[in-house]
Amino acid sequence: MPDTPPPPQPGDVPETQPGNVPELVLGVVIPPSLDTATVQELTDNLPRLLRESYPGVGWRMVIAVETLDGRAPSELLETARDRLLDEDWDLAVVVSDLALRSGRKPVLTQISPVHRVGLIALPAVRAVGRRGNMTTAVARLVGPLAGWDDDDAPEDRARRAREMADDLPDHADENPIQFTGRVVAGNARVLLGLILANRPWRLAVTLSRALTAAAAAGVVTLATSDLWLLATAYGPLRLTLLTVLAVGAVTLTLVIGADLWERPRRRVEREQVALFNLATTATVVIGVITFFGALFVLSFLAAVLLVDAGVFAAVVGESVGLTEYAQLSLLTAALATVGGALGAGLESDDVVRAAAFTRNDV
């Protein structure tokens, strides 16, 4: 009779896969208080559930035990990200004893798709009623963290997984621009998946308090006749340049002001950190452009309703049509966006980071 293998313990839990299948490493950080039965459930069933849920991808699970008491959700996600970088994981999930809430509703999970880390609130999982739900919750979190949609074909997931698993060769003689170009070329699908999973268009909504005040102030300027003269005198090229500068001002304010730009602590972390920074910058830029687009539409509607065409024409000394109204709206939106940069700079770093990085599952 062959020897019976010992039961698996917290640590490295391999899952055998064919050699041509890309393998991802999932790190699960658990508190020491997690009961043995739940740990055994994760160890026994999570690799199988991942394989069934995401065919075409191999999995290696690593369970790490760490004391997590007293840490806020943002700190727990930071802990998971640090472990991911230090131990070269591809994805990381941290299980917390902390009860999370969104308003009056309990939050089951919180994720940071950009950093490929997630948080599971153990009290919410236990409220559902079964230990197996912990394993299911971890498996469900993997798709959004990897930037996968439910309707993605297995071969598409496999291609993204291969990009995620393969490390770029280290070229000591290349400059940062060359390295960034290689990161983009070698991780294009992963990067796109991270950006889409982060839902960047929701950034302006999350920061709406400061930005809405700036938007209201911008719309009020529509009544200023000097603005009408500037809008028609600037022309499309100058207005486009002003728009680019306005979007850039808000982006820099958010990225630099909230310290969203990261630096690798070790050379082996360069690719991961470069992906973080690229996805973060793209998220902020898309969010700001979304905000600018909304401002433009609101400004255009307000201009058509509030600015009389005859008065407008008399002030600028020429006939006006939709083109002139569009130029006025573009200038108004650009000025309001610059005001939004100042307003966003007044938000706390935690608010900005939460808006840029995290999503809740209630």
XYZ file of C-alpha atoms in Angstrom:
362
model
C 0.000 0.000 0.000
C 1.383 3.453 -0.835
C 1.922 5.865 1.987
C -0.982 8.215 2.633
C 0.172 11.827 2.173
C -0.204 14.074 5.204
C -3.066 16.576 5.175
C -2.137 19.966 3.660
C -1.113 22.741 6.021
C -1.148 26.544 5.595
C 1.539 27.380 3.112
C 2.228 26.419 -0.450
C -0.653 24.429 -1.954
C 0.215 23.346 -5.519
C -2.307 22.310 -8.136
C -1.001 20.082 -10.912
C -1.660 21.415 -14.419
C -0.439 20.570 -17.908
C 2.834 22.237 -18.779
C 1.355 24.434 -21.511
C -1.235 25.998 -19.190
C -0.246 29.355 -17.603
C -0.034 29.144 -13.812
C -1.038 31.978 -11.508
C -0.063 32.239 -7.864
C -2.877 33.269 -5.519
C -1.846 34.359 -2.029
C -4.474 34.163 0.713
C -3.575 36.060 3.898
C -5.549 34.783 6.884
C -5.654 35.781 10.572
C -4.443 33.318 13.232
C -7.986 33.224 14.630
C -9.390 31.531 11.525
C -10.642 28.112 12.582
C -8.945 24.951 11.374
C -12.041 23.690 9.547
C -12.202 26.839 7.398
C -8.481 26.640 6.627
C -8.917 23.016 5.612
C -11.894 23.950 3.433
C -9.792 26.573 1.635
C -6.857 24.206 1.220
C -8.921 21.278 -0.044
C -11.454 22.973 -2.295
C -10.239 26.386 -3.464
C -7.779 25.138 -6.147
C -10.450 22.847 -7.558
C -13.065 25.608 -7.534
C -10.661 28.005 -9.256
C -9.887 25.430 -11.923
C -13.591 24.829 -12.537
C -14.489 28.523 -12.530
C -11.593 29.646 -14.726
C -10.729 26.819 -17.138
C -7.525 27.101 -19.102
C -5.593 28.578 -16.161
C -3.449 26.691 -13.652
C -3.369 27.701 -9.998
C -0.954 27.563 -7.114
C -2.362 28.762 -3.805
C -0.241 30.059 -0.944
C -1.818 30.508 2.488
C -0.019 33.000 4.745
C -0.943 33.626 8.373
C -0.602 37.197 9.659
C -2.040 39.126 12.608
C -4.452 41.696 11.162
C -6.167 43.097 14.262
C -6.939 46.809 14.369
C -6.135 47.580 10.733
C -8.467 49.670 8.589
C -9.621 48.259 5.223
C -7.162 50.463 3.327
C -4.341 49.157 5.545
C -5.435 45.559 4.983
C -5.353 46.053 1.218
C -1.929 47.638 1.638
C -0.829 44.569 3.596
C -2.030 42.278 0.813
C -0.264 44.376 -1.811
C 3.017 44.338 0.145
C 2.851 40.551 0.471
C 2.079 40.251 -3.247
C 5.175 42.273 -4.130
C 7.473 40.688 -1.548
C 6.534 37.102 -2.395
C 5.946 37.532 -6.136
C 2.306 36.493 -6.089
C 0.067 37.308 -9.041
C -3.096 37.915 -6.990
C -3.717 38.329 -3.270
C -6.762 38.118 -0.997
C -6.754 39.015 2.686
C -9.362 37.588 5.069
C -10.227 39.978 7.897
C -12.120 39.728 11.173
C -13.195 43.346 10.561
C -16.862 44.040 9.828
C -17.161 46.410 6.846
C -20.200 48.552 6.098
C -21.382 50.740 3.240
C -23.991 53.002 4.796
C -26.222 50.606 6.710
C -25.412 47.542 4.623
C -22.681 45.035 5.448
C -19.898 44.752 2.871
C -18.757 41.267 1.946
C -15.693 42.191 -0.109
C -13.570 45.153 -1.109
C -11.127 45.008 -4.000
C -8.374 47.065 -5.570
C -8.249 45.822 -9.183
C -5.259 48.026 -10.001
C -3.148 46.288 -7.355
C -4.807 42.875 -7.910
C -5.607 42.561 -4.189
C -8.892 42.019 -2.384
C -10.355 41.937 1.105
C -13.023 39.586 2.471
C -14.887 40.510 5.655
C -15.177 37.336 7.691
C -18.213 38.476 9.786
C -20.252 39.054 6.606
C -19.268 35.636 5.239
C -20.140 33.912 8.508
C -23.498 35.684 8.525
C -24.336 33.795 5.330
C -24.077 30.596 7.293
C -21.550 28.073 5.932
C -17.772 27.682 5.922
C -17.899 26.792 2.245
C -18.999 30.324 1.476
C -15.507 31.549 2.389
C -14.025 29.421 -0.379
C -16.699 30.619 -2.816
C -16.110 34.253 -1.856
C -12.370 33.956 -2.505
C -12.984 32.267 -5.871
C -15.501 34.929 -6.909
C -12.985 37.642 -6.080
C -10.350 36.232 -8.414
C -12.124 37.173 -11.658
C -12.439 40.916 -10.937
C -8.892 41.019 -9.532
C -7.530 39.481 -12.734
C -9.638 41.791 -14.901
C -11.785 38.953 -16.270
C -15.463 39.220 -17.177
C -17.961 36.412 -16.756
C -18.408 36.120 -20.521
C -14.673 35.974 -21.345
C -13.699 32.904 -23.349
C -11.265 30.475 -21.644
C -8.609 31.169 -24.286
C -8.836 34.930 -23.601
C -8.375 34.315 -19.889
C -5.455 32.013 -20.629
C -3.739 34.681 -22.749
C -4.139 37.286 -20.008
C -3.006 34.797 -17.387
C 0.132 34.045 -19.392
C 0.949 37.773 -19.579
C 0.383 38.032 -15.843
C 2.507 35.003 -15.002
C 5.452 35.694 -17.330
C 8.086 38.097 -16.014
C 9.857 40.433 -18.408
C 13.586 39.793 -18.880
C 15.746 42.317 -17.049
C 17.765 44.619 -19.325
C 20.128 46.630 -17.176
C 21.064 49.064 -19.975
C 17.546 50.310 -20.841
C 16.066 53.620 -19.692
C 12.688 53.976 -17.897
C 10.853 54.863 -21.109
C 12.093 51.735 -22.854
C 11.186 49.594 -19.851
C 7.696 51.119 -19.659
C 7.205 50.429 -23.357
C 8.130 46.770 -22.815
C 5.737 46.554 -19.871
C 2.869 47.895 -21.985
C 3.693 45.625 -24.930
C 4.114 42.529 -22.757
C 1.050 43.125 -20.571
C -1.417 44.859 -22.901
C -4.358 42.544 -22.152
C -3.649 42.525 -18.421
C -3.382 46.309 -18.326
C -6.645 46.774 -20.212
C -8.384 44.297 -17.925
C -7.124 46.085 -14.808
C -8.306 49.465 -16.081
C -11.769 48.214 -17.014
C -12.137 46.289 -13.743
C -11.327 49.490 -11.864
C -14.321 51.264 -13.482
C -12.466 54.567 -13.926
C -15.567 56.483 -15.019
C -16.803 56.260 -11.425
C -13.884 58.289 -10.078
C -15.581 61.659 -10.580
C -18.782 60.353 -8.978
C -16.893 59.260 -5.858
C -15.216 62.672 -5.604
C -18.393 64.491 -6.582
C -18.614 66.776 -3.527
C -15.579 68.877 -4.364
C -15.977 68.570 -8.112
C -19.680 69.478 -8.160
C -18.977 72.754 -6.366
C -16.393 73.628 -9.006
C -18.811 72.652 -11.757
C -21.527 74.933 -10.351
C -19.070 77.825 -10.198
C -18.052 77.164 -13.804
C -21.636 77.215 -15.072
C -22.203 80.569 -13.342
C -19.405 82.077 -15.453
C -21.590 81.568 -18.535
C -23.213 84.891 -17.696
C -19.870 86.711 -18.096
C -19.677 88.507 -21.434
C -15.866 88.515 -21.341
C -15.993 84.724 -21.427
C -18.086 84.894 -24.598
C -15.438 87.041 -26.287
C -12.610 84.732 -25.203
C -14.444 81.612 -26.347
C -14.983 82.921 -29.889
C -11.502 84.460 -30.095
C -9.542 81.415 -28.937
C -10.517 79.083 -31.749
C -10.598 75.274 -31.746
C -6.826 74.688 -31.437
C -6.321 76.880 -28.382
C -9.462 75.536 -26.727
C -8.271 71.974 -27.307
C -4.908 72.820 -25.744
C -6.664 74.402 -22.780
C -8.753 71.249 -22.385
C -5.650 69.051 -22.359
C -4.015 71.314 -19.765
C -7.130 71.257 -17.591
C -7.370 67.451 -17.655
C -3.638 67.216 -16.946
C -3.938 69.604 -13.989
C -6.614 67.480 -12.316
C -4.721 64.258 -13.052
C -1.479 65.578 -11.543
C -3.331 66.966 -8.522
C -4.882 63.584 -7.783
C -1.859 61.402 -8.569
C 0.755 63.559 -6.824
C -1.439 65.037 -4.082
C -2.746 61.659 -2.916
C 0.608 59.905 -3.480
C -0.862 57.437 -5.962
C 2.434 57.043 -7.835
C 4.517 54.193 -6.451
C 8.214 53.368 -6.577
C 9.640 49.843 -6.554
C 11.572 48.919 -3.431
C 13.462 46.148 -5.232
C 14.445 45.637 -8.842
C 12.300 42.507 -9.139
C 9.218 44.616 -8.341
C 9.713 46.989 -11.287
C 7.271 45.288 -13.640
C 4.502 44.955 -11.058
C 4.887 48.553 -9.867
C 5.023 49.829 -13.457
C 1.703 48.058 -14.107
C 0.256 49.619 -10.939
C 1.308 53.106 -12.041
C 0.132 52.718 -15.630
C -3.273 51.395 -14.560
C -3.605 54.108 -11.900
C -2.736 56.912 -14.303
C -5.118 55.569 -16.947
C -7.868 55.251 -14.330
C -7.455 58.849 -13.199
C -7.207 60.221 -16.754
C -10.344 58.375 -17.901
C -12.192 59.464 -14.758
C -11.234 63.103 -15.292
C -12.147 62.976 -18.997
C -15.522 61.526 -18.003
C -15.991 64.414 -15.586
C -14.957 66.907 -18.267
C -17.397 65.383 -20.752
C -20.242 65.682 -18.254
C -19.298 69.296 -17.597
C -19.247 70.050 -21.313
C -22.736 68.617 -21.820
C -24.116 70.529 -18.829
C -22.399 73.735 -19.932
C -23.748 73.382 -23.469
C -27.308 72.866 -22.241
C -26.991 75.788 -19.821
C -25.533 78.028 -22.546
C -28.354 77.244 -24.978
C -30.967 77.888 -22.283
C -29.432 80.907 -20.552
C -27.408 82.796 -23.159
C -29.648 84.642 -25.599
C -28.388 84.274 -29.164
C -29.060 87.939 -30.004
C -27.176 89.223 -26.984
C -24.367 86.740 -27.605
C -24.056 87.913 -31.235
C -24.119 91.588 -30.223
C -21.307 91.091 -27.705
C -18.976 89.118 -30.015
C -19.843 91.180 -33.103
C -20.740 88.253 -35.377
C -23.527 85.780 -35.933
C -23.533 82.792 -33.583
C -24.639 79.212 -33.999
C -24.062 75.840 -32.401
C -20.300 76.094 -33.094
C -19.975 79.250 -30.992
C -22.100 77.757 -28.239
C -19.866 74.658 -28.299
C -16.738 76.853 -28.015
C -18.264 78.694 -25.063
C -19.182 75.401 -23.406
C -15.695 73.990 -24.009
C -14.033 76.988 -22.348
C -16.487 76.874 -19.446
C -15.888 73.149 -18.920
C -12.110 73.619 -19.041
C -12.213 76.386 -16.414
C -14.554 74.362 -14.214
C -12.250 71.344 -14.539
C -9.286 73.432 -13.351
C -11.446 74.477 -10.409
C -12.168 70.809 -9.872
C -8.429 70.185 -9.558
C -8.295 72.630 -6.679
C -11.379 71.095 -5.092
C -10.087 67.558 -5.467
C -6.831 68.630 -3.840
C -8.794 69.434 -0.686
C -9.976 65.837 -0.330
C -8.081 63.597 2.078
C -5.565 61.140 0.635
C -7.632 58.187 1.882
C -10.737 59.444 0.056
C -8.835 59.920 -3.192
C -7.101 56.534 -2.912
C -10.390 54.804 -2.175
C -11.983 56.516 -5.171
C -9.111 55.527 -7.463
C -8.526 51.979 -6.257
C -11.352 50.274 -4.384
C -14.764 48.760 -5.056
C -17.205 47.318 -2.542
C -19.464 44.284 -2.890
C -22.475 44.808 -0.625
